[in-house]
XYZ file of C-alpha atoms in Angstrom:
718
model
C -85.736 -38.656 64.291
C -88.878 -36.712 65.541
C -87.188 -35.925 68.840
C -84.362 -34.236 67.617
C -86.501 -32.128 65.277
C -88.006 -30.453 68.395
C -84.634 -30.322 70.406
C -84.003 -28.116 67.449
C -86.904 -25.962 67.895
C -86.344 -25.202 71.828
C -82.781 -24.358 70.919
C -84.115 -21.071 68.863
C -84.295 -18.918 71.521
C -80.090 -19.529 72.118
C -78.772 -16.254 71.429
C -75.565 -15.929 69.632
C -72.986 -13.371 69.905
C -71.949 -13.752 66.182
C -68.624 -11.816 67.308
C -68.064 -13.629 70.281
C -67.702 -16.820 68.536
C -66.409 -15.644 65.000
C -63.463 -17.522 64.672
C -63.075 -19.207 67.892
C -61.990 -22.198 66.798
C -59.373 -21.489 63.992
C -55.524 -20.928 64.110
C -55.873 -17.807 62.523
C -53.917 -14.949 62.756
C -54.753 -13.133 66.025
C -54.239 -16.838 68.008
C -51.244 -16.846 66.011
C -50.056 -13.467 67.078
C -50.455 -13.978 71.057
C -48.978 -16.881 70.591
C -45.940 -17.284 68.573
C -43.437 -15.279 69.123
C -42.850 -12.584 67.547
C -39.935 -13.220 65.569
C -41.040 -16.660 64.873
C -44.580 -15.041 63.725
C -43.916 -12.810 61.335
C -41.450 -15.137 59.671
C -44.317 -17.383 59.320
C -46.311 -14.177 57.603
C -43.253 -14.123 55.340
C -44.397 -17.164 53.977
C -48.251 -16.985 53.863
C -47.927 -13.376 51.888
C -44.469 -13.699 50.232
C -44.077 -17.870 49.480
C -40.928 -17.545 51.394
C -39.753 -21.137 51.996
C -40.616 -22.462 55.521
C -37.766 -23.006 58.160
C -38.001 -25.924 59.923
C -37.057 -24.772 63.256
C -40.309 -22.262 62.711
C -42.384 -25.420 62.175
C -41.038 -27.149 65.108
C -42.123 -23.815 67.000
C -45.789 -23.723 65.265
C -46.284 -26.319 66.282
C -46.123 -26.751 70.083
C -48.040 -23.264 69.925
C -50.630 -25.112 67.957
C -50.703 -28.540 69.742
C -51.510 -26.330 73.218
C -54.364 -24.534 71.803
C -56.356 -27.455 70.688
C -55.460 -29.277 73.628
C -56.857 -26.695 75.184
C -59.914 -26.673 73.009
C -60.201 -30.175 74.004
C -58.827 -31.627 71.444
C -57.039 -35.081 71.358
C -56.368 -36.250 68.034
C -54.655 -34.141 65.231
C -55.938 -34.894 61.514
C -54.045 -33.886 57.540
C -57.165 -32.553 56.185
C -56.917 -32.876 52.232
C -59.226 -33.196 49.242
C -57.685 -36.089 47.122
C -59.249 -37.402 43.722
C -62.585 -38.239 44.926
C -64.804 -35.039 45.253
C -64.127 -35.480 48.750
C -61.958 -34.918 51.772
C -60.502 -37.181 53.463
C -57.884 -37.789 57.268
C -56.605 -39.467 59.029
C -56.400 -39.362 63.312
C -53.549 -39.455 65.087
C -53.824 -38.486 68.914
C -51.081 -36.744 70.385
C -49.782 -38.695 72.985
C -46.540 -40.679 72.385
C -44.827 -43.440 74.123
C -45.104 -44.550 77.367
C -42.996 -42.787 80.241
C -41.346 -45.587 82.703
C -43.278 -44.802 84.892
C -46.752 -45.655 82.884
C -47.681 -41.817 82.602
C -47.514 -40.117 79.082
C -47.558 -36.507 77.316
C -48.605 -34.229 74.922
C -46.602 -33.994 72.062
C -46.846 -32.441 68.904
C -43.497 -31.711 66.994
C -42.921 -29.826 63.534
C -42.246 -33.098 61.299
C -45.785 -34.004 62.496
C -47.441 -30.602 61.262
C -45.598 -30.360 57.982
C -46.261 -33.838 56.729
C -48.292 -36.737 57.113
C -48.148 -40.902 55.280
C -51.343 -41.305 54.262
C -51.754 -44.475 52.222
C -52.018 -43.512 48.854
C -53.079 -46.561 46.821
C -56.885 -46.464 47.848
C -57.091 -42.894 46.310
C -57.733 -42.694 42.598
C -54.398 -41.894 41.213
C -55.112 -42.773 37.715
C -52.741 -44.774 36.804
C -50.317 -42.394 38.113
C -48.993 -44.918 41.253
C -49.566 -48.825 41.057
C -51.832 -50.684 43.409
C -48.935 -52.212 44.888
C -47.003 -48.410 44.972
C -48.858 -47.217 48.617
C -46.449 -44.641 49.833
C -48.091 -40.623 49.620
C -47.499 -37.910 51.082
C -49.521 -35.077 52.942
C -47.438 -31.066 52.672
C -49.279 -28.727 55.407
C -50.879 -25.301 53.760
C -49.686 -22.903 56.193
C -51.735 -20.059 54.051
C -55.217 -21.874 55.081
C -54.845 -21.878 59.075
C -55.889 -24.815 60.977
C -59.395 -25.659 63.153
C -60.635 -27.482 65.263
C -63.811 -29.483 65.146
C -66.027 -30.126 67.496
C -68.158 -33.240 66.884
C -69.246 -37.001 68.492
C -65.630 -37.856 68.091
C -64.917 -35.364 70.756
C -62.358 -32.298 68.834
C -59.740 -32.778 66.327
C -56.932 -30.354 65.102
C -57.595 -30.339 61.542
C -54.493 -29.267 59.165
C -55.278 -28.293 55.752
C -52.639 -29.978 53.456
C -52.087 -30.808 50.027
C -51.425 -34.874 48.556
C -48.910 -35.602 46.463
C -47.349 -39.168 45.123
C -43.973 -40.285 46.533
C -42.434 -39.595 42.738
C -44.865 -35.554 43.185
C -47.758 -35.457 41.444
C -50.494 -33.900 42.878
C -52.694 -36.398 43.835
C -55.292 -33.768 44.965
C -57.271 -30.254 44.282
C -54.668 -28.346 46.170
C -51.460 -29.093 44.803
C -52.734 -27.217 41.596
C -54.791 -24.843 42.922
C -51.798 -23.588 44.819
C -49.578 -24.126 41.574
C -52.404 -21.441 39.493
C -52.592 -19.133 41.794
C -48.925 -18.966 41.997
C -49.577 -17.960 38.097
C -51.890 -15.488 38.077
C -50.228 -13.793 40.818
C -47.147 -13.528 38.659
C -48.355 -12.719 35.945
C -51.049 -10.076 37.424
C -48.153 -8.373 38.593
C -46.183 -8.381 35.561
C -48.947 -6.355 34.076
C -49.534 -4.146 36.717
C -45.429 -2.895 37.095
C -46.124 -2.583 33.298
C -49.205 0.073 34.126
C -47.225 1.789 37.050
C -48.029 0.222 39.890
C -44.885 -0.568 42.285
C -46.890 -1.355 45.463
C -48.893 -3.988 45.385
C -46.554 -7.313 45.807
C -49.566 -10.210 45.617
C -52.715 -10.590 43.322
C -54.979 -13.257 44.628
C -58.023 -14.376 43.197
C -61.527 -13.787 45.667
C -63.981 -16.269 45.462
C -67.108 -16.278 47.063
C -68.920 -20.037 46.124
C -72.651 -19.660 46.877
C -74.192 -23.360 47.723
C -77.113 -25.165 46.493
C -78.927 -27.895 49.048
C -82.186 -29.712 49.855
C -83.421 -30.802 52.523
C -85.577 -33.870 53.347
C -87.082 -35.990 56.169
C -84.450 -38.064 57.067
C -86.927 -41.058 57.862
C -88.737 -40.236 54.558
C -84.879 -40.554 53.518
C -83.907 -43.465 54.502
C -86.951 -45.422 52.645
C -85.718 -44.710 49.195
C -82.305 -46.459 48.180
C -82.150 -44.278 45.197
C -81.689 -41.180 47.926
C -79.289 -43.429 49.886
C -76.942 -44.712 47.436
C -77.338 -42.349 44.512
C -78.169 -38.923 46.690
C -81.114 -38.811 43.935
C -83.869 -39.929 43.218
C -84.315 -42.734 40.294
C -88.005 -43.162 40.134
C -90.252 -40.445 41.044
C -93.598 -38.849 39.628
C -94.719 -35.010 40.424
C -96.501 -34.229 42.713
C -99.734 -31.967 42.174
C -98.233 -29.149 43.332
C -94.678 -28.331 42.080
C -92.494 -24.956 41.842
C -94.908 -23.207 39.300
C -96.460 -21.097 41.675
C -92.817 -19.946 42.719
C -94.021 -18.929 46.327
C -90.874 -21.424 48.156
C -88.350 -18.766 46.180
C -87.179 -15.959 49.268
C -90.495 -17.207 51.248
C -90.830 -17.116 55.465
C -88.277 -19.868 56.257
C -90.164 -22.788 58.340
C -89.376 -23.043 62.036
C -87.522 -26.582 61.661
C -85.164 -25.193 58.476
C -84.763 -21.883 60.478
C -83.786 -23.807 63.695
C -80.849 -25.896 61.010
C -79.913 -23.201 59.377
C -79.160 -21.053 63.145
C -77.009 -24.199 64.145
C -75.082 -24.230 60.514
C -74.748 -20.817 61.237
C -73.138 -21.317 64.624
C -70.961 -23.964 63.726
C -69.580 -21.957 60.285
C -68.938 -18.899 62.064
C -67.138 -20.753 65.059
C -64.714 -22.541 62.131
C -64.345 -19.024 60.476
C -66.811 -19.375 57.687
C -68.373 -16.033 56.646
C -71.321 -17.595 56.429
C -73.757 -14.385 55.180
C -76.604 -14.720 52.941
C -79.702 -17.690 53.622
C -83.029 -18.232 52.018
C -85.425 -20.908 50.259
C -84.692 -21.392 46.840
C -86.875 -21.965 43.802
C -87.766 -25.854 44.177
C -89.177 -27.094 47.456
C -87.424 -27.817 50.161
C -84.263 -26.332 48.242
C -81.838 -23.626 50.117
C -78.706 -21.865 49.851
C -76.179 -20.553 51.633
C -73.410 -17.926 50.798
C -70.159 -16.897 51.871
C -68.825 -13.287 51.770
C -65.569 -13.328 49.507
C -61.841 -15.286 50.422
C -58.937 -16.018 48.826
C -59.422 -19.032 46.060
C -57.556 -21.431 48.818
C -59.630 -20.742 51.554
C -62.486 -20.018 49.882
C -62.280 -23.916 48.354
C -61.558 -25.272 51.728
C -64.339 -23.519 53.398
C -66.623 -24.654 50.923
C -65.813 -28.092 52.032
C -66.522 -27.168 55.206
C -69.741 -26.003 54.073
C -70.947 -29.385 52.441
C -69.714 -31.153 55.921
C -71.535 -28.944 58.286
C -74.698 -28.689 56.103
C -74.651 -32.738 55.828
C -73.607 -32.852 59.532
C -76.420 -30.645 61.647
C -78.897 -31.870 59.183
C -79.392 -35.195 61.033
C -79.166 -33.569 64.544
C -82.558 -31.949 63.123
C -84.346 -35.331 61.996
C -83.053 -33.861 58.729
C -80.939 -35.094 55.876
C -79.257 -32.862 53.430
C -78.984 -33.483 49.914
C -75.642 -32.300 47.951
C -76.487 -33.899 44.381
C -77.439 -31.346 41.237
C -80.969 -33.259 40.757
C -82.156 -35.444 43.636
C -85.858 -34.654 41.850
C -86.724 -34.852 38.370
C -89.611 -31.800 37.383
C -87.749 -29.112 40.252
C -85.058 -27.257 39.487
C -81.409 -28.645 40.565
C -79.243 -27.484 42.450
C -75.510 -25.653 41.760
C -72.965 -23.637 43.236
C -72.621 -20.859 41.360
C -68.774 -19.718 41.586
C -67.849 -15.850 41.937
C -64.327 -14.617 40.622
C -62.338 -11.498 41.114
C -58.831 -10.394 41.054
C -57.518 -8.344 44.158
C -54.371 -7.126 45.577
C -53.018 -6.733 48.807
C -52.852 -3.689 48.697
C -57.052 -3.908 47.505
C -56.793 -3.266 44.247
C -60.210 -5.123 42.547
C -58.700 -5.523 39.053
C -62.203 -5.979 37.820
C -63.196 -2.701 39.066
C -64.383 -0.616 36.047
C -64.708 2.378 38.082
C -67.532 5.111 36.927
C -66.541 5.126 33.686
C -65.505 1.950 32.271
C -64.801 3.596 28.858
C -61.772 5.502 30.060
C -59.767 2.452 32.295
C -57.595 0.706 29.962
C -56.430 -1.366 32.614
C -60.031 -2.364 33.200
C -60.012 -2.373 29.665
C -57.594 -4.397 28.762
C -57.796 -7.028 31.896
C -61.584 -7.553 30.761
C -60.432 -8.382 26.600
C -57.801 -10.728 27.566
C -60.265 -12.598 30.422
C -63.141 -12.478 26.841
C -59.901 -14.167 24.732
C -59.227 -16.858 27.539
C -62.720 -17.811 27.970
C -62.528 -18.153 23.900
C -59.676 -20.055 23.635
C -60.438 -22.079 26.615
C -64.150 -22.858 26.715
C -63.877 -26.400 27.226
C -62.078 -26.774 29.848
C -64.493 -24.216 31.961
C -66.668 -26.701 30.499
C -65.152 -29.230 31.540
C -64.347 -28.056 35.042
C -67.776 -27.771 35.724
C -68.824 -31.623 34.538
C -69.602 -34.652 36.130
C -72.784 -36.958 36.377
C -75.052 -35.066 38.332
C -74.634 -32.385 36.688
C -75.534 -33.608 33.602
C -78.922 -33.547 34.693
C -78.673 -29.874 35.746
C -77.230 -27.793 32.658
C -79.345 -26.738 30.262
C -82.603 -27.939 31.652
C -83.704 -24.469 31.670
C -83.286 -24.251 35.682
C -79.167 -23.162 35.076
C -76.877 -22.292 32.396
C -76.876 -24.074 29.160
C -74.063 -26.791 28.177
C -72.485 -23.667 25.791
C -69.698 -21.395 27.215
C -70.619 -17.528 26.745
C -70.525 -14.198 28.285
C -72.170 -11.814 29.401
C -71.143 -8.636 29.724
C -74.342 -6.367 30.074
C -75.642 -3.079 27.979
C -72.918 -0.988 30.272
C -69.737 -3.600 28.997
C -71.770 -4.525 25.651
C -71.848 -0.848 24.713
C -68.243 -0.097 25.476
C -67.427 -3.239 23.882
C -68.915 -2.264 20.706
C -67.647 1.200 20.235
C -63.672 -0.312 20.190
C -64.705 -3.008 17.956
C -66.150 -0.500 15.648
C -64.302 2.664 15.957
C -61.057 1.234 17.709
C -61.493 3.691 20.425
C -64.850 3.637 23.844
C -66.454 7.912 24.144
C -68.849 6.825 26.526
C -70.068 4.646 29.130
C -73.841 4.062 29.625
C -74.907 5.260 33.291
C -77.237 3.663 35.596
C -79.547 6.524 36.511
C -82.981 6.211 39.349
C -85.210 3.582 39.956
C -88.366 5.378 40.303
C -91.273 3.275 42.156
C -94.269 5.141 41.265
C -95.369 4.888 44.970
C -93.976 8.264 47.497
C -93.611 7.262 50.622
C -90.557 4.718 48.683
C -87.455 6.097 47.999
C -86.406 6.576 44.629
C -82.809 4.011 44.155
C -80.106 3.913 42.128
C -80.195 1.226 39.742
C -77.128 -0.513 37.730
C -76.124 0.839 34.143
C -76.297 -3.252 33.613
C -79.598 -5.995 34.142
C -78.516 -9.792 35.193
C -79.093 -12.548 33.040
C -79.414 -15.844 34.775
C -78.876 -18.347 31.187
C -75.747 -17.572 31.495
C -73.007 -19.238 32.418
C -70.249 -16.691 32.604
C -71.592 -13.322 33.780
C -69.638 -10.052 34.364
C -71.749 -8.952 37.814
C -70.865 -5.714 38.588
C -66.898 -6.035 40.007
C -66.652 -10.057 39.177
C -67.089 -13.028 36.577
C -69.695 -15.427 38.162
C -69.059 -18.678 36.795
C -72.726 -20.847 37.469
C -72.234 -23.893 36.231
C -70.485 -25.940 38.854
C -72.275 -28.246 40.427
C -73.278 -27.852 43.765
C -71.512 -31.268 45.205
C -68.638 -30.529 43.219
C -65.505 -28.779 44.700
C -65.315 -25.375 43.091
C -61.415 -26.164 42.996
C -61.429 -27.321 39.755
C -63.238 -23.994 37.848
C -61.205 -22.022 39.535
C -57.830 -24.060 38.851
C -58.976 -23.556 35.052
C -59.716 -19.579 35.455
C -56.359 -18.819 37.288
C -54.236 -20.780 34.938
C -56.587 -19.701 31.138
C -56.623 -15.743 31.918
C -52.630 -16.228 33.932
C -52.004 -17.019 29.673
C -54.294 -14.215 28.470
C -52.658 -12.123 30.571
C -48.993 -13.401 30.016
C -49.149 -12.991 25.839
C -50.626 -9.334 27.219
C -47.151 -8.465 29.006
C -45.095 -10.055 26.717
C -46.154 -8.119 23.657
C -46.095 -4.736 25.799
C -42.685 -5.318 27.326
C -41.567 -5.889 23.724
C -42.937 -2.325 22.425
C -41.193 -0.317 25.279
C -41.951 2.526 27.078
C -42.576 4.919 24.459
C -45.036 2.562 22.662
C -47.024 1.025 25.564
C -49.987 3.324 24.855
C -50.880 2.261 21.386
C -49.819 -0.840 21.762
C -52.307 -0.900 24.681
C -54.784 0.320 22.652
C -54.093 -2.319 19.727
C -54.149 -4.658 22.239
C -58.044 -4.116 23.889
C -59.505 -3.464 20.472
C -57.605 -6.385 18.329
C -59.163 -8.927 21.706
C -62.640 -7.588 22.063
C -62.648 -8.018 17.504
C -61.234 -11.123 17.745
C -63.322 -13.212 20.808
C -66.448 -10.780 20.492
C -68.136 -14.349 19.475
C -67.904 -15.217 22.939
C -70.178 -12.648 24.190
C -73.940 -13.791 24.518
C -76.325 -11.138 26.203
C -79.242 -13.008 25.469
C -81.830 -15.458 26.913
C -79.691 -18.576 26.842
C -82.390 -21.442 27.609
C -83.444 -20.498 23.674
C -83.504 -23.090 20.657
C -82.189 -19.889 18.732
C -79.040 -19.713 20.871
C -77.929 -22.957 20.211
C -78.582 -22.302 16.767
C -76.687 -19.444 16.882
C -73.853 -20.473 19.053
C -72.685 -23.095 16.663
C -72.951 -20.747 13.859
C -70.152 -19.053 16.415
C -68.491 -22.195 16.074
C -68.669 -22.266 20.070
C -68.354 -25.955 21.545
C -71.033 -27.434 22.869
C -70.409 -30.357 24.808
C -73.849 -31.500 26.544
C -72.212 -34.123 29.021
C -69.824 -35.335 30.909
C -68.206 -37.741 29.347
C -68.280 -35.370 25.920
C -65.975 -33.153 28.048
C -62.919 -35.313 29.211
C -61.048 -35.611 25.994
C -60.694 -31.732 26.261
C -58.036 -31.840 28.998
C -55.070 -34.088 27.293
C -55.367 -32.033 23.893
C -52.437 -30.398 22.848
C -53.678 -26.834 23.444
C -54.534 -27.660 27.060
C -51.259 -29.803 28.092
C -49.589 -26.424 26.993
C -50.698 -24.243 28.811
C -50.942 -26.515 31.997
C -47.232 -27.079 31.585
C -46.348 -23.811 30.791
C -47.586 -22.433 33.796
C -46.440 -25.438 35.834
C -50.109 -26.070 36.911
C -50.419 -29.836 35.853
C -47.876 -32.310 34.086
C -48.857 -34.334 30.898
C -49.211 -36.604 33.216
C -51.089 -35.815 35.791
C -53.681 -34.540 33.547
C -53.819 -38.154 32.063
C -54.231 -39.320 34.750
C -57.237 -36.913 35.618
C -59.096 -37.537 32.584
C -58.866 -41.754 33.470
C -59.681 -40.937 36.931
C -63.399 -38.856 35.467
C -63.851 -41.572 32.980
C -64.221 -44.225 35.699
C -66.281 -42.080 38.411
C -69.121 -41.336 35.454
C -68.983 -45.219 35.139
C -69.028 -45.549 38.459
C -71.978 -43.096 38.955
C -74.376 -44.345 36.556
C -72.843 -48.568 36.978
C -74.476 -47.195 40.729
C -77.706 -45.903 40.052
C -78.304 -48.978 37.739
C -78.064 -51.593 39.536
C -80.001 -49.120 42.517
C -82.514 -48.869 40.292
C -82.656 -53.050 38.985
C -82.470 -54.022 43.125
C -85.459 -51.191 43.589
C -87.928 -52.340 40.969
C -87.090 -55.968 41.609
C -87.286 -56.380 45.555
C -89.965 -53.298 46.047
C -91.851 -52.008 43.036
C -92.692 -55.153 41.162
C -93.887 -57.085 44.021
C -96.227 -53.685 45.081
C -97.867 -53.806 41.804
C -97.791 -57.303 41.808
C -99.971 -57.135 45.187
C -101.846 -54.704 44.141
C -103.181 -56.438 40.570
C -103.562 -59.502 43.201
C -105.885 -57.325 45.523
C -107.257 -55.105 42.809
C -108.315 -58.819 40.275
C -109.415 -60.573 44.271
C -112.077 -57.221 44.201
C -113.580 -57.728 40.915
C -113.677 -61.491 41.534
C -116.077 -60.901 44.479
C -117.382 -58.148 43.403
C -119.335 -61.087 40.348
C -119.803 -63.326 43.261
C -121.575 -61.272 45.207
C -123.740 -59.130 41.627
C -123.369 -61.808 38.981
C -124.030 -58.953 36.592
C -121.943 -56.044 38.525
C -120.166 -53.368 36.734
C -117.012 -53.743 36.648
C -115.205 -52.421 33.600
C -113.576 -49.714 35.947
C -111.519 -52.238 37.862
C -111.098 -54.335 34.986
C -109.921 -51.309 32.464
C -107.959 -50.384 35.765
C -106.104 -54.070 35.546
C -105.799 -54.411 32.244
C -103.896 -50.669 32.477
C -101.568 -51.585 35.773
C -100.809 -55.188 33.862
C -99.339 -53.368 30.824
C -97.613 -51.083 32.866
C -96.100 -53.910 34.908
C -94.685 -55.877 31.481
C -93.477 -52.689 30.226
C -91.535 -52.422 33.800
C -90.112 -56.206 33.740
C -89.344 -55.270 29.737
C -87.123 -53.064 30.886
C -86.246 -54.589 33.814
C -84.342 -57.223 31.735
C -82.999 -54.987 29.134
C -80.911 -53.080 31.902
C -80.162 -56.388 33.876
C -78.395 -57.534 30.557
C -76.921 -54.182 29.683
C -75.163 -53.609 32.987
C -73.601 -57.180 32.679
C -72.659 -56.456 29.533
C -70.990 -53.063 30.218
C -68.254 -54.872 32.943
C -67.076 -56.641 29.357
C -66.171 -53.171 28.006
C -62.901 -51.717 27.939
C -62.293 -49.933 31.197
C -62.204 -45.719 30.642
C -63.187 -43.957 27.745
C -64.967 -46.958 26.290
C -67.068 -48.157 28.983
C -67.986 -44.384 29.571
C -69.086 -44.021 26.168
C -71.207 -47.230 26.484
C -72.722 -45.661 29.866
C -73.902 -43.026 28.427
C -75.143 -44.021 25.478
C -77.006 -47.644 25.878
C -77.465 -47.778 29.948
C -78.456 -43.795 30.485
C -81.305 -44.573 27.843
C -82.217 -47.634 29.354
C -82.830 -46.615 32.835
C -85.196 -43.519 31.048
C -87.480 -46.861 30.152
C -87.592 -48.362 33.544
C -88.441 -45.192 35.054
C -91.007 -43.732 32.405
C -93.714 -46.933 33.476
C -92.626 -46.753 37.195
C -93.408 -42.834 37.112
C -97.068 -43.713 35.545
C -97.720 -46.347 38.059
C -97.284 -44.804 41.120
C -99.703 -42.541 39.982
C -102.018 -45.315 40.055
C -101.463 -47.320 42.591
C -102.898 -47.572 45.611
C -100.236 -44.587 48.069
C -100.589 -47.290 50.710
C -99.371 -50.328 48.408
C -96.835 -47.883 47.161
C -93.538 -49.119 48.680
C -91.429 -45.614 48.641
C -92.139 -42.095 49.897
C -93.431 -40.033 47.143
C -92.003 -36.934 45.667
C -95.067 -34.548 47.637
C -93.928 -36.751 51.208
C -90.369 -35.821 50.083
C -90.485 -32.366 49.100
C -93.368 -31.297 51.105
C -93.416 -32.589 54.239
C -90.450 -30.929 55.322
């Protein structure tokens, strides 16, 4: 492990020419233009840009060119790279070789049929009852809007083809298919809106996404000594070290050489794959870091974020490190999230969320803004659900991430405009940003925004985009963008229906009325204050905003009639697909907590309790030895310590027995909601009970006898 770290440091001097390597392993537009016949290239671009159906003959030519390009890159295999409902990516590798010729030789081939369609076994992926176990057939379909790429690793080079994944009967079994459906929905409704405002040139509106990625790095040797990290991705036991993050010295601090070498390697890998890794820095918690890309179309951004997570984990091993993507790997310090920056842009460069210099005069922007307020207010529960998982339950509302209550931060400038609209029906002014004077003559005065930021807000307007800050670090950002695209498409559709009915002669009045009505009726969702305060929780309840504290609490909302109606209206999900996802989510929660509980039982029974018994035995022998040597020796401290440790040991054994019995009882609960609720309400509380005495014991027992690395070892010695 140390040799790997040393190798990483030695490679720091390697020079990287980003412009030369960027996208070199991507079958991107430049490569297609160079390798495809002009007619084929134009037809493929129409499919990508306009959604035109793909001609099989075009696919045949593309497949051959893609194969030749990949083989030149050293690829021997190809895979349909897809995103099933496991939360990770999946792939099955096939080589390019065909059946041997009569003379014993072979040739490398890749057909249009192989490019367009794959057939992985669907029976072992989560389907939530959409498919019976014995019904195995599923299909992967080429997503030509996301470019293929060649991945290099220990297996060699593999051509990865982004694909959608659906069942034999057509239901979506993945995250990409509904994402693409939602992108079509928001595109259609956005174009309707633009046409009403006289725009006849824009041909496509695309949600743009920039997902920031937080992660922890720990030494791999120490990681391998922690069963909880290995099996669950988070520490189930662990006392806080003398220092945590309270000094705030890690945030944006100087990056250690070992970590810098790792980041350099990560960037190189990502740039070659066309991922625009832009920003990197230390995050708030010790051993925590962040990587942020430049914006991309939602579909590509989702694929790129999956690549980012894979590369972060893969490269860590080369440097003797392990990358932790769990939302809360360490109690007592900040967890990791994934800020989803979302906006709407046209193919000719118009950002629908750009307020301009005078937002109060930008009528189209105000209409779009108030429509989004309506969408978030009406479907706050769905947006909350899109960021729900068992890991994120430990993070949301913990004074380090947004609360579990959805609200929108607009800032002073837009809040003032909104207030004017509500109070008088029109806005006549916008607050200006002004200049920031530093008070130092040698420093320049800086222009400042008209609005500050609010890190406690789950859904914050930040200049020309909304930042959805609730998503967990291990999650795919597909879910949140599916929801955002769909609910905003619905709000746009309602607007367009009303404006079209009003006609051209009443257009301005109808727009004015819509802006005021949406601003007035949905102002309850706007909150610019401290989302961490108890007062906000009470105020949100008074406003009638949903407060869904855990993943299990959020799941029912996706099968309510309101949700089914909006998803089916825009063809994003069917009722059956939503019901299946609810079952998958309940099952995922139960499985996650079951693994955690069993890991705790294993660690407590096989490692922690034996270590404590050993310590108490040594302590008792020491007391007897001292008394034998000096009959009147004062051993009160040792005896007090022995009594204290013995009491905590008894508490640990009692809590372990209780948890063991409850886990055995869990399997008797009906699968689905009943079992998930049992894990949430019963098992989770008992896990906390088991952890409490163990963490106290860690602060007492001889470190040499403690059976695993401590928090201090893990987060400060990287």
